[in-house]
Amino acid sequence: MADYIYTLETRLSPDQQKAVTLVLDAAKAAEMNLYLTGGAIRDIITGFPIRDLDFTVQGNALKLHKDLERAGAVVGDADDETRTLLLTLPGGVRAEIAMARSERYDKPGKAPQIAPATISEDLRRRDFTVNAMALSMNEGSRGLLMDPFNGTADIEAKVIRVLHNYAFLEDPSRMIRATRFSTRFHWPLEERTQARYESGKENGYIEYIRSSSIGYEIEQLAYEDDPYGVLKAYEKEGWLKVLNPRWSTAKVDTAGLGALMKTRQQMNELGYTPEVAPAVLHFLTERLGDKDISDLRRAIPRKDLVESWKDLDANAHSLAKRLSGKEAGTPGRTWQLLSSARPEMILFLAITARQQAVAQKIKNFFTKWRQVQQKIPLPEMTELRITPQMPEYAKIANDVFLLLLDGKLRSRTETLKYLKPLAPPPPPPPPPAPTKRGRGGKAAAAAVPAAASAKPGAKGKGKTAAVPATQAQVAPVPASKPAAPAKPVSPAKPAKAAKPRVEKPTGKRPQAKNKAKRKTKPKLQRKKK
Ligand code: CTP
């Protein structure tokens, strides 16, 4: 049997793993059974990126609201009908926690009758076999995969299959979802599913789509890796006008969207992970009228997403203004300003900036200025004992970087002159070796001052040189994200090993001297006799 917990733990990002623990703790405290469901399971098995975490609890998920907020979750929406919470967990992890429920459809176009249910019943109300799986997170059954419709086989066959013949009639949003998943994974609809889909299209099932499903699907589009590809597929299938009657590919700023995805990729490579969904919505709807945009915003369930979308222009404008002012008067100050800005804002401004100077500063921040880090004299800093073990190390390294960036330190000599007074005092001398009678003892005692007088910074003698800092350790870290802005380079050269003149203060006699003693001792003893 596959070890899904192991796969889960290896596939989730550290933030997603923390999110799982956080939700599990909240569910345990409320004595609810917790399952990881839907797309996360599919993505764990397929190896596709795990974009969000869908949890199902046996019980009322809304009861976890307060506990989760206390643990740092932002609740984007709470749906009373399905008792579902849409959350953003620490680290920007998107999650959904829903009550396990059954859905009974009495008439197409009418909302289903919803009732609390077991996890097995819950899996039966889902859209496709590949999404109708659950992984138990509970003690006693942790790691147990529930797959009543053989979703794993369909993942292997790479097909999208509905659970039953009435799937599209009951919930017409499944036709839009079928198009979305099929486009994303490049998986076809299974033959009978395709036939049901065509018949659903011909018979206008889509007219019965619920408005809440429209909002949900608009939102999901924002998180696609290729949103334009999915939008094109929606247009072809006739679904785009369902989301908004005036939406079309012509309303998209394709150049802006393309630049957004490209710059995001570049930022990812530098260690930043900006949330792009609000900007994706911005570019996808760039040429729609104000009324249509506000209709779309009203429909989206996640209010935190809508707020970020709304604030994009104003935030970018304010960052651009700061970048044009005194606050960004030098490269060093600009670096500091951009390091403390939210990566989302930098990303959006990088694409939309109207002033050439602002765009250039952002470009320098991502490229040219990072190269200045190579000028930080790491080996010499290590010899001066300015190492990451020092509490002031980060500040010193950052100050040197900024001074280099601003051209205030123009050469290695100048940089070393600046650094020398900041070097910590040499370590205290090792405790004196126990005084011994005879020649060996004297030699050991004489060695101590030699160690103590070893000049700080003298090549090969500083003990700290044995633990060289790396460029990554010294690099100023952007405040907004824990990523080191420059790729780590090879460690600084360790200084040459000191000549073995100095004894280690081990309390033991050095071997050579012991030998000498062994040679002489017997002679003396013989003399005595
Ligand atoms: N679901 C469903 N029918 C819908 C919407 C959702 O059955 N109309 C179920 C599916 O089991 C789905 C899960 O709810 O897997 C979560 O929905 P969603 O987040 O939209 O889809 P994911 O499968 O998680 O896909 P994505 O990778 O896009 O997040």
PDB file of C-alpha atoms and ligand atoms in Angstrom, residues 38-39 42-43 51-52 54 126-127 131 171 173 177 180-181 184 216 220, ligand 1:
ATOM      1  CA  GLY A  38     -10.253  16.965  -3.329  1.00  0.00           C
ATOM      2  CA  GLY A  39      -7.527  18.478  -5.442  1.00  0.00           C
ATOM      3  CA  ARG A  42      -5.139  14.362  -6.718  1.00  0.00           C
ATOM      4  CA  ASP A  43      -2.060  16.580  -6.880  1.00  0.00           C
ATOM      5  CA  ARG A  51      -1.979  24.743  -5.022  1.00  0.00           C
ATOM      6  CA  ASP A  52      -4.340  24.743  -2.083  1.00  0.00           C
ATOM      7  CA  ASP A  54      -9.102  21.309   0.894  1.00  0.00           C
ATOM      8  CA  ARG A 126     -18.208  15.501  -5.685  1.00  0.00           C
ATOM      9  CA  ASP A 127     -17.524  16.396  -9.297  1.00  0.00           C
ATOM     10  CA  ASN A 131     -11.365  14.744  -6.975  1.00  0.00           C
ATOM     11  CA  ASP A 171     -24.350  20.976 -10.987  1.00  0.00           C
ATOM     12  CA  SER A 173     -20.597  24.360 -13.013  1.00  0.00           C
ATOM     13  CA  ARG A 177     -14.684  22.741 -14.176  1.00  0.00           C
ATOM     14  CA  ARG A 180     -10.606  23.926 -16.579  1.00  0.00           C
ATOM     15  CA  PHE A 181      -9.091  20.631 -15.405  1.00  0.00           C
ATOM     16  CA  ARG A 184      -4.724  22.448 -17.041  1.00  0.00           C
ATOM     17  CA  TYR A 216     -16.272  30.386  -7.230  1.00  0.00           C
ATOM     18  CA  GLN A 220     -10.396  29.688  -9.373  1.00  0.00           C
TER      19      GLN A 220
HETATM   20  N1  CTP B   1     -15.992  20.313  -5.733  1.00  0.00           N
HETATM   21  C1  CTP B   1     -17.009  19.656  -6.391  1.00  0.00           C
HETATM   22  N2  CTP B   1     -17.846  20.360  -7.188  1.00  0.00           N
HETATM   23  C2  CTP B   1     -17.698  21.676  -7.355  1.00  0.00           C
HETATM   24  C3  CTP B   1     -16.661  22.352  -6.693  1.00  0.00           C
HETATM   25  C4  CTP B   1     -15.804  21.628  -5.896  1.00  0.00           C
HETATM   26  O1  CTP B   1     -17.159  18.451  -6.252  1.00  0.00           O
HETATM   27  N3  CTP B   1     -18.537  22.344  -8.129  1.00  0.00           N
HETATM   28  C5  CTP B   1     -15.108  19.506  -4.842  1.00  0.00           C
HETATM   29  C6  CTP B   1     -14.093  18.660  -5.575  1.00  0.00           C
HETATM   30  O2  CTP B   1     -13.895  17.487  -4.836  1.00  0.00           O
HETATM   31  C7  CTP B   1     -12.854  19.512  -5.539  1.00  0.00           C
HETATM   32  C8  CTP B   1     -12.967  20.178  -4.191  1.00  0.00           C
HETATM   33  O3  CTP B   1     -14.357  20.366  -3.998  1.00  0.00           O
HETATM   34  O4  CTP B   1     -11.694  18.729  -5.633  1.00  0.00           O
HETATM   35  C9  CTP B   1     -12.262  21.505  -4.069  1.00  0.00           C
HETATM   36  O5  CTP B   1     -12.664  22.368  -5.094  1.00  0.00           O
HETATM   37  P1  CTP B   1     -11.637  23.304  -5.878  1.00  0.00           P
HETATM   38  O6  CTP B   1     -10.691  23.907  -4.933  1.00  0.00           O
HETATM   39  O7  CTP B   1     -12.392  24.159  -6.798  1.00  0.00           O
HETATM   40  O8  CTP B   1     -10.916  22.293  -6.814  1.00  0.00           O
HETATM   41  P2  CTP B   1      -9.593  21.467  -6.651  1.00  0.00           P
HETATM   42  O9  CTP B   1      -9.941  20.102  -7.090  1.00  0.00           O
HETATM   43  O10 CTP B   1      -8.997  21.638  -5.325  1.00  0.00           O
HETATM   44  O11 CTP B   1      -8.698  22.048  -7.763  1.00  0.00           O
HETATM   45  P3  CTP B   1      -7.665  23.239  -7.751  1.00  0.00           P
HETATM   46  O12 CTP B   1      -6.389  22.542  -8.021  1.00  0.00           O
HETATM   47  O13 CTP B   1      -8.112  24.092  -8.858  1.00  0.00           O
HETATM   48  O14 CTP B   1      -7.717  23.930  -6.448  1.00  0.00           O
END
